[in-house]
Short mmCIF file of C-alpha atoms in Angstrom, two decimals:
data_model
loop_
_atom_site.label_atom_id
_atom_site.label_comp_id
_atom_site.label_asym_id
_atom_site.label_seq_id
_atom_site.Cartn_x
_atom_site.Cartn_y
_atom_site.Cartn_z
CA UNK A 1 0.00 0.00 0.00
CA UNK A 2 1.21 3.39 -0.54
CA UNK A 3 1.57 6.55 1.93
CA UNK A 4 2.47 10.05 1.21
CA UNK A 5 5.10 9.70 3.99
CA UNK A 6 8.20 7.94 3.44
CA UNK A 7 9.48 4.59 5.46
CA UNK A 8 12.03 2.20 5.99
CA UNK A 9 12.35 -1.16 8.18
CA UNK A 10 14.92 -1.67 10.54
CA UNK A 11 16.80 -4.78 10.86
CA UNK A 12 14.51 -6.19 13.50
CA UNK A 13 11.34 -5.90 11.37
CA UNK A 14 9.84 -2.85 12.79
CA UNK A 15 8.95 0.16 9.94
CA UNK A 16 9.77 3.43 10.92
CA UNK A 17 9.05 7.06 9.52
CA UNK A 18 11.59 8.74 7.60
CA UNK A 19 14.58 8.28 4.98
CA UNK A 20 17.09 5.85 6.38
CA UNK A 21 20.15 7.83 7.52
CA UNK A 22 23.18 7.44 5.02
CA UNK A 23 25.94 5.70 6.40
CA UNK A 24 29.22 8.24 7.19
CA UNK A 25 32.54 7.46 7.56
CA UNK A 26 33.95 8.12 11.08
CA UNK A 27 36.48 10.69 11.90
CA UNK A 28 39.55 8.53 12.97
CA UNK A 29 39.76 9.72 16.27
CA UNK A 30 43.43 9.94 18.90
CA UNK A 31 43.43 8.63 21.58
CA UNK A 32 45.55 9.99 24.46
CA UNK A 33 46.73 9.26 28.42
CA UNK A 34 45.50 11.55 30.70
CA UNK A 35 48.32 13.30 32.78
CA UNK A 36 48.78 11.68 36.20
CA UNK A 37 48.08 13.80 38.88
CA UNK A 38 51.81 14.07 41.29
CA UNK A 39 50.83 16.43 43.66
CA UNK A 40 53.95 18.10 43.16
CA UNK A 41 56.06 14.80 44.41
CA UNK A 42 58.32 14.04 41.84
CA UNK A 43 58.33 9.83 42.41
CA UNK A 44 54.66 10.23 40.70
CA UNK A 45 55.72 11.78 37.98
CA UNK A 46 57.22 8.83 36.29
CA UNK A 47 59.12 10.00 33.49
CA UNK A 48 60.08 12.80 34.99
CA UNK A 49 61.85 11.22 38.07
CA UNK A 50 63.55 8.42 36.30
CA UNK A 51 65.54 11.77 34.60
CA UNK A 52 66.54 12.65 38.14
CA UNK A 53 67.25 8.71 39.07
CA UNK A 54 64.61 8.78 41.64
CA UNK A 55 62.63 5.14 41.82
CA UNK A 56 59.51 5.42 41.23
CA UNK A 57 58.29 2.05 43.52
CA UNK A 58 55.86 4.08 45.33
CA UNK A 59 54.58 5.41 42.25
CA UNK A 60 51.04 4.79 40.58
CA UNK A 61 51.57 2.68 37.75
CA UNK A 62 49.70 3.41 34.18
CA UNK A 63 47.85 1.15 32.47
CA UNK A 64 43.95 -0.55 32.13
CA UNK A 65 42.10 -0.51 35.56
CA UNK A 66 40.45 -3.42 36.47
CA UNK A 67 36.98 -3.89 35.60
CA UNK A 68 36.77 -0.66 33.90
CA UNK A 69 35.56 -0.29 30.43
CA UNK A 70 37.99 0.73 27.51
CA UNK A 71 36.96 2.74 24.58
CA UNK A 72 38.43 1.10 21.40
CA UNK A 73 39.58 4.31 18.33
CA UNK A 74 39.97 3.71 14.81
CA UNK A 75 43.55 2.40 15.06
CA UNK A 76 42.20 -0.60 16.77
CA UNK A 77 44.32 0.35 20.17
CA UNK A 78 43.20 -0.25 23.49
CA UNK A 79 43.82 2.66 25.35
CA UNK A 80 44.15 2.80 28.93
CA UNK A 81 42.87 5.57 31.10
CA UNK A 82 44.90 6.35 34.76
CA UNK A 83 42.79 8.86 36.47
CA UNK A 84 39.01 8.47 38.06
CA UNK A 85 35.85 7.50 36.25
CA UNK A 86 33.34 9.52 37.29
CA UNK A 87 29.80 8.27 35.25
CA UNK A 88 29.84 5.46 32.63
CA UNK A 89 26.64 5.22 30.26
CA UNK A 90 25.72 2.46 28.67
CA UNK A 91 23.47 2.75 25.31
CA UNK A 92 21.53 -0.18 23.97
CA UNK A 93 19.71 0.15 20.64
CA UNK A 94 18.12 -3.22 20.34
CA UNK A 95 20.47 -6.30 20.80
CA UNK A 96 23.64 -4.18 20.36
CA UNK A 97 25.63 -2.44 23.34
CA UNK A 98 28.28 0.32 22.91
CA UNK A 99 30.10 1.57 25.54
CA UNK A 100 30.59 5.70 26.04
CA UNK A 101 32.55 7.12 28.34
CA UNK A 102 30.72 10.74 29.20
CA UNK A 103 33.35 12.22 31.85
CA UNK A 104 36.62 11.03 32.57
CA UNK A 105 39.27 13.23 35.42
CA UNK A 106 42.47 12.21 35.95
CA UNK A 107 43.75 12.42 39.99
CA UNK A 108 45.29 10.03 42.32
CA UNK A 109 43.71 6.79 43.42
CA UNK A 110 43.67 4.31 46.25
CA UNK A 111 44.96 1.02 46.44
CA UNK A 112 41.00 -0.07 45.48
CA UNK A 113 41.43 2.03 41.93
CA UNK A 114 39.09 4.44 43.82
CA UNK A 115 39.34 8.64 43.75
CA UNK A 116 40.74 9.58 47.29
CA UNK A 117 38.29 11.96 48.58
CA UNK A 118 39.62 15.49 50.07
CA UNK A 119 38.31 16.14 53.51
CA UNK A 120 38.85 19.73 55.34
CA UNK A 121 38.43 18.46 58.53
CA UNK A 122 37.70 14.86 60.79
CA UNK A 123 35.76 12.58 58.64
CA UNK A 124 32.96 10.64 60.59
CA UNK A 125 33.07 6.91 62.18
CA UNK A 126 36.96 7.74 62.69
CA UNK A 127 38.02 6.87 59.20
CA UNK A 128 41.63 7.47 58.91
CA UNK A 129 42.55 10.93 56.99
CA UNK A 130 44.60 10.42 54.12
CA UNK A 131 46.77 14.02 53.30
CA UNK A 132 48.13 14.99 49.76
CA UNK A 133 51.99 14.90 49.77
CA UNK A 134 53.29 17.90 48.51
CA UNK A 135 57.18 18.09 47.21
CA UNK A 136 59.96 19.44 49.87
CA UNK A 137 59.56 19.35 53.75
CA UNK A 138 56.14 20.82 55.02
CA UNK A 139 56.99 24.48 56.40
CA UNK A 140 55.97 25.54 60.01
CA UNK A 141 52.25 26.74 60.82
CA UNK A 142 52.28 29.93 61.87
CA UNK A 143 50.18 31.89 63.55
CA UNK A 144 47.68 34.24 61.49
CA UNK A 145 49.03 37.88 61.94
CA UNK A 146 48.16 39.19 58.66
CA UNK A 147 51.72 40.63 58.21
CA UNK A 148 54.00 39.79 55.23
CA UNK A 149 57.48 39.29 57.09
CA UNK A 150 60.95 38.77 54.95
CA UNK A 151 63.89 36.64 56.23
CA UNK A 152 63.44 32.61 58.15
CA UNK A 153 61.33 32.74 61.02
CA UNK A 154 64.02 32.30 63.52
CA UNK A 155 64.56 35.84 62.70
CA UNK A 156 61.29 37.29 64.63
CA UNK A 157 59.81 36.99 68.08
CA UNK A 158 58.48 33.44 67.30
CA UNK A 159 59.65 30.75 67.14
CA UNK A 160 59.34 27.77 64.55
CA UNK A 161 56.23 26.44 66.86
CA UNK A 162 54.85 30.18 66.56
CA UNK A 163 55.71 30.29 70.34
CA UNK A 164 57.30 33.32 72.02
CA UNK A 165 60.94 32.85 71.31
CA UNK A 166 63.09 32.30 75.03
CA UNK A 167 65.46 35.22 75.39
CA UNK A 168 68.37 34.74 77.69
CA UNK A 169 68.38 37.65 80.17
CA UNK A 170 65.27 39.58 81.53
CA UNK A 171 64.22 42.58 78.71
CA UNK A 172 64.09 45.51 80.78
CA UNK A 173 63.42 48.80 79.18
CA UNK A 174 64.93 51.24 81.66
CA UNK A 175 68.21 49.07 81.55
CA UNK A 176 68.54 49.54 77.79
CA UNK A 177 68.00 53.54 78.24
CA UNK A 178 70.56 53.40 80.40
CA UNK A 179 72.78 51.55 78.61
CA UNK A 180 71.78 53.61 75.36
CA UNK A 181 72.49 56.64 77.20
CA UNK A 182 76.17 55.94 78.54
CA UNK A 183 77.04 54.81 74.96
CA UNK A 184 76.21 57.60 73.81
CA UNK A 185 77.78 59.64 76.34
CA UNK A 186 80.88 57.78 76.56
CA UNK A 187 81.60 58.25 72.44
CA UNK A 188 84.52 59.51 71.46
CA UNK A 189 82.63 62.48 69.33
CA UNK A 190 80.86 63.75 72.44
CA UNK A 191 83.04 65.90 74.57
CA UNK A 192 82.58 66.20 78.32
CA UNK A 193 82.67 69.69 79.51
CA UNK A 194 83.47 70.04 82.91
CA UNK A 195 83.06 73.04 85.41
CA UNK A 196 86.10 75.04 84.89
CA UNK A 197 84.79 75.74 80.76
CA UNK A 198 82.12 77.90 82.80
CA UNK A 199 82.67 81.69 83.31
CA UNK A 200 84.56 82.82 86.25
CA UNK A 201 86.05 86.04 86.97
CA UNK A 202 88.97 84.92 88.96
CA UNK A 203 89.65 82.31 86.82
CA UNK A 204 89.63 84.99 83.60
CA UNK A 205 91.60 87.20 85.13
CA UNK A 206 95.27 87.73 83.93
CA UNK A 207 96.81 85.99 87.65
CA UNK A 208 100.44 88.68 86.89
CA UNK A 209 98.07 91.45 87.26
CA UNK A 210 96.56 90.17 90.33
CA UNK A 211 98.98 89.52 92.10
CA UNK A 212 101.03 93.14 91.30
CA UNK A 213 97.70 94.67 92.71
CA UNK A 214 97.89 92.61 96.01
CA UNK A 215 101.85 93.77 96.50
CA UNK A 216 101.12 97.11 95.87
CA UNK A 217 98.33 97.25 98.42
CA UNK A 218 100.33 95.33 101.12
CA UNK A 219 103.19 98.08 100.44
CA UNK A 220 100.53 100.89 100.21
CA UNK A 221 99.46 99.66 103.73
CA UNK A 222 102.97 99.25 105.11
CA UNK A 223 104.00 103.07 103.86
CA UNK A 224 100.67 104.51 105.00
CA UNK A 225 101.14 103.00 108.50
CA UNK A 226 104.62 103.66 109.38
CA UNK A 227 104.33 107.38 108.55
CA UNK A 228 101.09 107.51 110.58
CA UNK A 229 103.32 106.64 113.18
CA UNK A 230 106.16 108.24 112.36
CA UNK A 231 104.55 111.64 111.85
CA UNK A 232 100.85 110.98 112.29
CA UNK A 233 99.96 111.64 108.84
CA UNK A 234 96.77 109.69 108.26
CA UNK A 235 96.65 110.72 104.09
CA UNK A 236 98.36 108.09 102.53
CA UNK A 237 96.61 105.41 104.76
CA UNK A 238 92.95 106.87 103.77
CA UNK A 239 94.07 107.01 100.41
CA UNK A 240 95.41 103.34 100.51
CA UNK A 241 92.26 102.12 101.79
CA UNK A 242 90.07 104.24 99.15
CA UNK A 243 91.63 103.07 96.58
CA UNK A 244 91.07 99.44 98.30
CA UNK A 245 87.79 99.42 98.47
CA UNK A 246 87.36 100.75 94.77
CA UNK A 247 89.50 97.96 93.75
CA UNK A 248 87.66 95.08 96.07
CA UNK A 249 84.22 97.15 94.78
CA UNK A 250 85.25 96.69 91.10
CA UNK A 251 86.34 92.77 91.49
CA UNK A 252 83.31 92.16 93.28
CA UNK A 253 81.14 93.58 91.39
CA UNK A 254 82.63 91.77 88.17
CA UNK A 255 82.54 88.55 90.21
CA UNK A 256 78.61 88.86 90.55
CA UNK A 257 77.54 90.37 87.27
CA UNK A 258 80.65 89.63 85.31
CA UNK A 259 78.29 86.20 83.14
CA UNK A 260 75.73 88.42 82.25
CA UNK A 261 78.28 91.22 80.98
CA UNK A 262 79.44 88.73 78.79
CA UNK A 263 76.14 87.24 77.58
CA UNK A 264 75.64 90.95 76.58
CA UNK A 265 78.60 91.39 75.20
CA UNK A 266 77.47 88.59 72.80
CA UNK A 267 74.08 89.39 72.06
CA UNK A 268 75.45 92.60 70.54
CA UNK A 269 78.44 91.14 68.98
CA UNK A 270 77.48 91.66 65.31
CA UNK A 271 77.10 89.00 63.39
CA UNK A 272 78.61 87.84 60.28
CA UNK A 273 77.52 86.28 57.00
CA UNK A 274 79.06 82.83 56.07
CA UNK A 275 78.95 83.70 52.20
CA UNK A 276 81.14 86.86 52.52
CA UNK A 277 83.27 85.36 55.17
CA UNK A 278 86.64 84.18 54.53
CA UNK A 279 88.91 81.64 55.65
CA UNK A 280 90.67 81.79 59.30
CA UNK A 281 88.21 84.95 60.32
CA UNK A 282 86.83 85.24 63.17
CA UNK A 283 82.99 85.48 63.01
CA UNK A 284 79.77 85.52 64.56
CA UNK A 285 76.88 83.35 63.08
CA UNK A 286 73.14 82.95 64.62
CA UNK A 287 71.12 80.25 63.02
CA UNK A 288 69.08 77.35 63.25
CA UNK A 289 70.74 74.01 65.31
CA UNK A 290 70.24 70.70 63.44
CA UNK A 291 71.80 67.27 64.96
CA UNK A 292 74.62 65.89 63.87
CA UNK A 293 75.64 62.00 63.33
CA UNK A 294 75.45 61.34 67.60
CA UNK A 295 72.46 63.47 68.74
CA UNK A 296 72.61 63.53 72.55
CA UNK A 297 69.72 63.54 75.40
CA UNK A 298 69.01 65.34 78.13
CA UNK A 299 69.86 63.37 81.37
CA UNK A 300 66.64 64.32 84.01
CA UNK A 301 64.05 65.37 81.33
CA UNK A 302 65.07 62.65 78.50
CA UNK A 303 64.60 65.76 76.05
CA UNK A 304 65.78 63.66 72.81
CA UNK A 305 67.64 65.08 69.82
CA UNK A 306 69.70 67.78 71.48
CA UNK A 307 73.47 69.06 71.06
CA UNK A 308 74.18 70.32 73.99
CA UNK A 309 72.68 68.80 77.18
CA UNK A 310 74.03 70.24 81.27
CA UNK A 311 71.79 68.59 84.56
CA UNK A 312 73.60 70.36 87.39
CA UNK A 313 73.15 69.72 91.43
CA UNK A 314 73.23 72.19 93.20
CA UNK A 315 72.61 71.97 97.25
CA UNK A 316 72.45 74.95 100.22
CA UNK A 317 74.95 74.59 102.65
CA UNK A 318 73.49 76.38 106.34
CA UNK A 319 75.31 76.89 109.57
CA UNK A 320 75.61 72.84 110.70
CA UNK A 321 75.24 71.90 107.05
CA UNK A 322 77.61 70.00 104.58
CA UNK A 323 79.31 71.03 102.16
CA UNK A 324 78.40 70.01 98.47
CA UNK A 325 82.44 70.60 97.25
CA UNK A 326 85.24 71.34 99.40
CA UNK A 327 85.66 75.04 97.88
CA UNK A 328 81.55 75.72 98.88
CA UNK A 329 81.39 78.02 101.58
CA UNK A 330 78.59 78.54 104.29
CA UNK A 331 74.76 80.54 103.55
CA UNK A 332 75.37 79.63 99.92
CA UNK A 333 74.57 77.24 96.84
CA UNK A 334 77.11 74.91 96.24
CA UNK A 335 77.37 72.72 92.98
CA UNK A 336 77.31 68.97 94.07
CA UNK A 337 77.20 67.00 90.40
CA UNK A 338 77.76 68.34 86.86
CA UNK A 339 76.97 66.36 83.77
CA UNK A 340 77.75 68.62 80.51
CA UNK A 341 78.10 67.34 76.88
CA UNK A 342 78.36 68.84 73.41
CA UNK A 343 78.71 67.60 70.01
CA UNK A 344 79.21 68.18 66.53
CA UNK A 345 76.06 69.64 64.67
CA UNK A 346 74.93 71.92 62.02
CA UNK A 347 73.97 75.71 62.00
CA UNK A 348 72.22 77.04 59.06
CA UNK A 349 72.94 80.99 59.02
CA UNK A 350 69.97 83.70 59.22
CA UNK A 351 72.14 85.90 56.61
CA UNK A 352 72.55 83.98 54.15
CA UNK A 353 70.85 80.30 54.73
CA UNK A 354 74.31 78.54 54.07
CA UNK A 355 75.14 75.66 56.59
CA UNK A 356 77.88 74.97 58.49
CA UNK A 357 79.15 72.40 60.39
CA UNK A 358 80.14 73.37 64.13
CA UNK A 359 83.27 71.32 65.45
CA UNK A 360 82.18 71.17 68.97
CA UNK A 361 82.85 67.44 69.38
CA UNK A 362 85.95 64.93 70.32
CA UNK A 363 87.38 66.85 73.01
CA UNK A 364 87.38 70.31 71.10
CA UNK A 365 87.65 73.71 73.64
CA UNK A 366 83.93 75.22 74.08
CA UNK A 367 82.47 77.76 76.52
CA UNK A 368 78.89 77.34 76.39
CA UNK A 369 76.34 80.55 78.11
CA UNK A 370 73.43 78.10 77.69
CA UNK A 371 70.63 79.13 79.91
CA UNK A 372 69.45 76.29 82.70
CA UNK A 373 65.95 76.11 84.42
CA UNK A 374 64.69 75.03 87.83
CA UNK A 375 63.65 71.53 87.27
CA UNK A 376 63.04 70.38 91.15
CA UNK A 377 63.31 72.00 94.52
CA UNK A 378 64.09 69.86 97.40
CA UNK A 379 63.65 70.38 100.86
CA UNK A 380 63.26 68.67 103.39
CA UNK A 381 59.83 68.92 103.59
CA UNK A 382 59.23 67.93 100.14
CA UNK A 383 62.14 65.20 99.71
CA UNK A 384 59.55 62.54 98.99
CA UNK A 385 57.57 63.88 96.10
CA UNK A 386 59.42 63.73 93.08
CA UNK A 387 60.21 59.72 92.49
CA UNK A 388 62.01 60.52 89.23
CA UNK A 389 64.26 62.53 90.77
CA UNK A 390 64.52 59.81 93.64
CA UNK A 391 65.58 57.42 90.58
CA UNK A 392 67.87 60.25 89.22
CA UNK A 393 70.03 60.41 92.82
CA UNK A 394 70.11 56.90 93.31
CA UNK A 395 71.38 56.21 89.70
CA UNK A 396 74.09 58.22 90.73
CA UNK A 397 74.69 57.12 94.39
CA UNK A 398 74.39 60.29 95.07
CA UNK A 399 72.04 60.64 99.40
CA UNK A 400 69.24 61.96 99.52
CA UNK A 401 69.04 62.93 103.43
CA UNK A 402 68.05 66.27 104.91
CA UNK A 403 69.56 68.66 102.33
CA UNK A 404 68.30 71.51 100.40
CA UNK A 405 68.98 70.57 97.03
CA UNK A 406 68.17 72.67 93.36
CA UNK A 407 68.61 70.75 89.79
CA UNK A 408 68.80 72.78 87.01
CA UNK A 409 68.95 71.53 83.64
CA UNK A 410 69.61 73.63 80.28
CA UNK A 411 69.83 72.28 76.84
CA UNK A 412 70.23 72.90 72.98
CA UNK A 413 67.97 70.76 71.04
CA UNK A 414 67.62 70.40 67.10
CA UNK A 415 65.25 73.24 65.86
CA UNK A 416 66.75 76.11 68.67
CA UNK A 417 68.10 79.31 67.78
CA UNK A 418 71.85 79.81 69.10
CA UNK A 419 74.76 81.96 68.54
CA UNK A 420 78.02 80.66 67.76
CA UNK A 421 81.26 82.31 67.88
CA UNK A 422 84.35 80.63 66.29
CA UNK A 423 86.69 80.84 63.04
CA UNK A 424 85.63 79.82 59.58
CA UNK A 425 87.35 77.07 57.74
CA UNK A 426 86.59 75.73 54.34
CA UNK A 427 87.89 72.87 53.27
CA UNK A 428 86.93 71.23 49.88
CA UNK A 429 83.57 72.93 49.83
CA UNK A 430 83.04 72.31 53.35
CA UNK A 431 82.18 75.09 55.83
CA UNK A 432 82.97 74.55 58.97
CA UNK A 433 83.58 77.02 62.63
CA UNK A 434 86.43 75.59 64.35
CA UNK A 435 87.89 76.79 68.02
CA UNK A 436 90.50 79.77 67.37
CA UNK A 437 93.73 78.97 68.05
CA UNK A 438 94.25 81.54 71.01
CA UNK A 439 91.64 82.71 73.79
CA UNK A 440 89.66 85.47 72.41
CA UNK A 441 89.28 88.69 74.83
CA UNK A 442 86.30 90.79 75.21
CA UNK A 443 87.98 94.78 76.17
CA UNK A 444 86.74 96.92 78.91
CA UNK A 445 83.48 97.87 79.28
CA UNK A 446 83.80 101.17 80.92
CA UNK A 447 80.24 101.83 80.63
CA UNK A 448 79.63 98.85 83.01
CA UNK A 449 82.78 98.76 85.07
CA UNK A 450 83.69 95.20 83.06
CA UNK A 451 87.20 94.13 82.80
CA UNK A 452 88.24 92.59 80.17
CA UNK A 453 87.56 88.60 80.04
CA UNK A 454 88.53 85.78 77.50
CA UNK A 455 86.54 83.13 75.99
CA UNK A 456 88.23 79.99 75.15
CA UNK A 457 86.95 78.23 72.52
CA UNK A 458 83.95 78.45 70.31
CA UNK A 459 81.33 80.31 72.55
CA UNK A 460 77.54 79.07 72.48
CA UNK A 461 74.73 80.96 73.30
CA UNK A 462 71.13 80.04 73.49
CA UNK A 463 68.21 81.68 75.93
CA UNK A 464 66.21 78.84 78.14
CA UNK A 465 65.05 76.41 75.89
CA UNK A 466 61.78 75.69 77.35
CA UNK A 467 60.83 78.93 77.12
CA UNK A 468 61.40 79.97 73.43
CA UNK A 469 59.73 79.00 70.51
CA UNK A 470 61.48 75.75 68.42
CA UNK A 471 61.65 75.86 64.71
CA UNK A 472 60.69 72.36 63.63
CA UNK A 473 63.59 70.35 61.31
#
């Protein structure tokens, strides 16, 4: 019979609708291993470690798994797959069976040809926990910090473990301050200024001159009394003595007031201008301080960053009381410690903005007029209420018993105005102000009934620190 839709039978006698489909020639398809998964350990890697002559007896072995289905190509070759075999589908179309393999992955296996499963934690019923091996030893666990460190962890605070790491020795802070502090002190570029670099008017003094002005007075008083009483003619005693007391007037008066004089004298010595200056003059410069290569700290205050640091002690010495030196004499302040150090630094000059380096350091001759400050008052009704300075005595063995005592405590730090006085070198392009080679003397002031005084040295100035404003570097 005929119908307007074409047919065809199958091979097993049913009719179905449609043209039969016209037979194509396959595609030879290639067939190819899949890469075993190594983990990064090179005995899996089979090839790859026999190159390096590494045996490969613990290593999975490549070829057909048992009971697993092989897909057959066009070149007739039986090609075996290494890896895990996730879903196999089998197709039937009538009484004929093909095989297809829908999804194959290739990762290590257990001794059972099954895919080892990855856990992240315990698995349940206590089944044993079987880790990837990974090539090289397995580094430390650390802690989690969150910080990206550089160099082997023995370098840090922890240690391998991600324990505190044992130091030998107790880590004190004050102990390493202290031991900061007297390195710094005890460098060779710090000089140690002692009490004699401060201004004294006996001490300035030309000692010839003194001493003719003694013998003249003892003869003056020798004369004026033998011809009192030889012809009892008072004159040339009265004279003697009025011209004694003028003299002990003057020398006291220039004992008392002779410092500030000479801070005077250098506030209105003019000052000079490093780019006009030339080499070997003496000059004046006032500037801005910045540290050198060994800034210094103040020793009571811990002021950081300084170049010129003085703590002095000073203590009251009553009726019954002791003395704080053997030179300190009764109803006055006597200086009991002294701790005064200077270094090299850098002054940039107002005139011009050039700057210099000051050579104050490694032993060179200064004479500082640095201003000090009241820090603490102690009496004895007070002794107990300053701890620090408690600390500060006993760090010195220095007693603490029923004495008036006064510390003072002046410094330069980096930022301060100061005025130096000294003589310009230049050597290779570098400006420097180096201690003159001879004491430098200051004249008569007449106006202020001054004699003349020398400063030895370069000469610093600078007002109280805590009390002027500080330029920040």
């Amino acid at each position: 019979m005929g119908s307007r839709f074409p047919s065809h039978k199958l091979g097993n006698g049913l009719y179905v609708s449609g043209r039969p489909e016209q037979t194509k020639e396959k595609t030879p398809t290639m067939s190819s291993v899949a890469m075993p998964y190594t983990g990064g350990d090179i005995k899996k890697s089979g090839e790859l470690g026999k190159m390096f002559d590494i045996p490969t007896g613990g290593s999975r072995k490549s070829g057909p798994i048992n009971n697993a289905p092989t897909r057959t190509g066009s070149f007739g070759g039986a090609t075996s797959h290494s890896g895990q075999l996730n879903s196999i589908n089998r197709m039937v179309s009538g009484g004929t069976g093909s095989v297809s393999l829908k999804k194959t992955n290739s990762g290590p296996l257990n001794k059972h040809g099954e895919p080892m499963r990855k856990s992240s934690g315990p698995q349940p019923g206590g089944a044993p926990v079987t880790s990837r091996q990974n090539s090289g030893p397995i580094p430390p666990v650390l802690p989690t910090t969150g910080l990206i460190t550089s160099g082997p962890i023995s370098s840090g605070p922890l240690n391998s473990a991600g324990a505190p790491r044992k130091v030998s020795g107790p880590l004190d802070s004050t102990g390493s301050i202290k031991l900061q502090s007297s390195s710094i002190v005890n460098n060779q570029a710090v000089t140690k200024l002692n009490h004699g670099e401060e201004y004294s008017f006996r001490k300035t003094f030309p000692k010839p001159i003194l001493w003719s002005i003694i013998l003249l007075f003892v003869m003056g008083f020798i004369a004026g009394g033998f011809i009192l009483g030889a012809v009892h003619n008072p004159i040339l005693l009265v004279v003697v003595v009025i011209l004694f007391a003028i003299v002990g007037a003057v020398f006291t008066w220039n004992t008392c007031y002779g410092r500030s004089a000479i801070v005077g004298f250098i506030s209105k010595y003019p000052d000079a201008e490093l780019r006009t200056a030339k080499d070997g003059q003496f000059v004046k410069v006032s500037g801005v301080v910045t540290c050198g290569n060994v800034p210094l700290e103040s020793a009571f205050q811990k002021v950081p960053r300084c170049v010129y640091t003085s703590t002095s002690l000073y203590e009251y010495r009553g009726w019954d009381s002791k003395a704080a030196n053997p030179e300190h004499r009764r109803f006055t302040w006597g200086l009991r410690s002294l701790e005064r150090h200077v270094t090299d630094f850098y002054i940039s000059d107002f005139q011009s903005g050039l700057r210099a380096l000051v050579k104050t350091g490694y032993g060179a001759r200064v004479t500082p007029y640095v201003d000090e400050s009241v820090v603490v008052d102690i009496n004895p009704s007070n002794r107990d209420m300053s701890p620090d300075f408690i600390r500060w005595l006993a760090a010195r063995n220095l007693s603490r018993d029923d004495r008036i005592m006064r510390l003072k405590e002046g410094y330069i730090k980096e930022g301060s105005t100061v005025s130096v006085m000294g003589v310009v070198q230049r050597n290779d392009n570098v400006l420097m102000i180096v201690p003159p080679p001879e004491p430098f003397s200051t004249g008569c002031q007449w106006a202020k009934c001054i004699l003349p005084a020398s400063l030895d040295g370069i000469v610093l100035r600078c007002e109280d620190s805590s009390k002027i404003d500080v330029i920040p570097v």
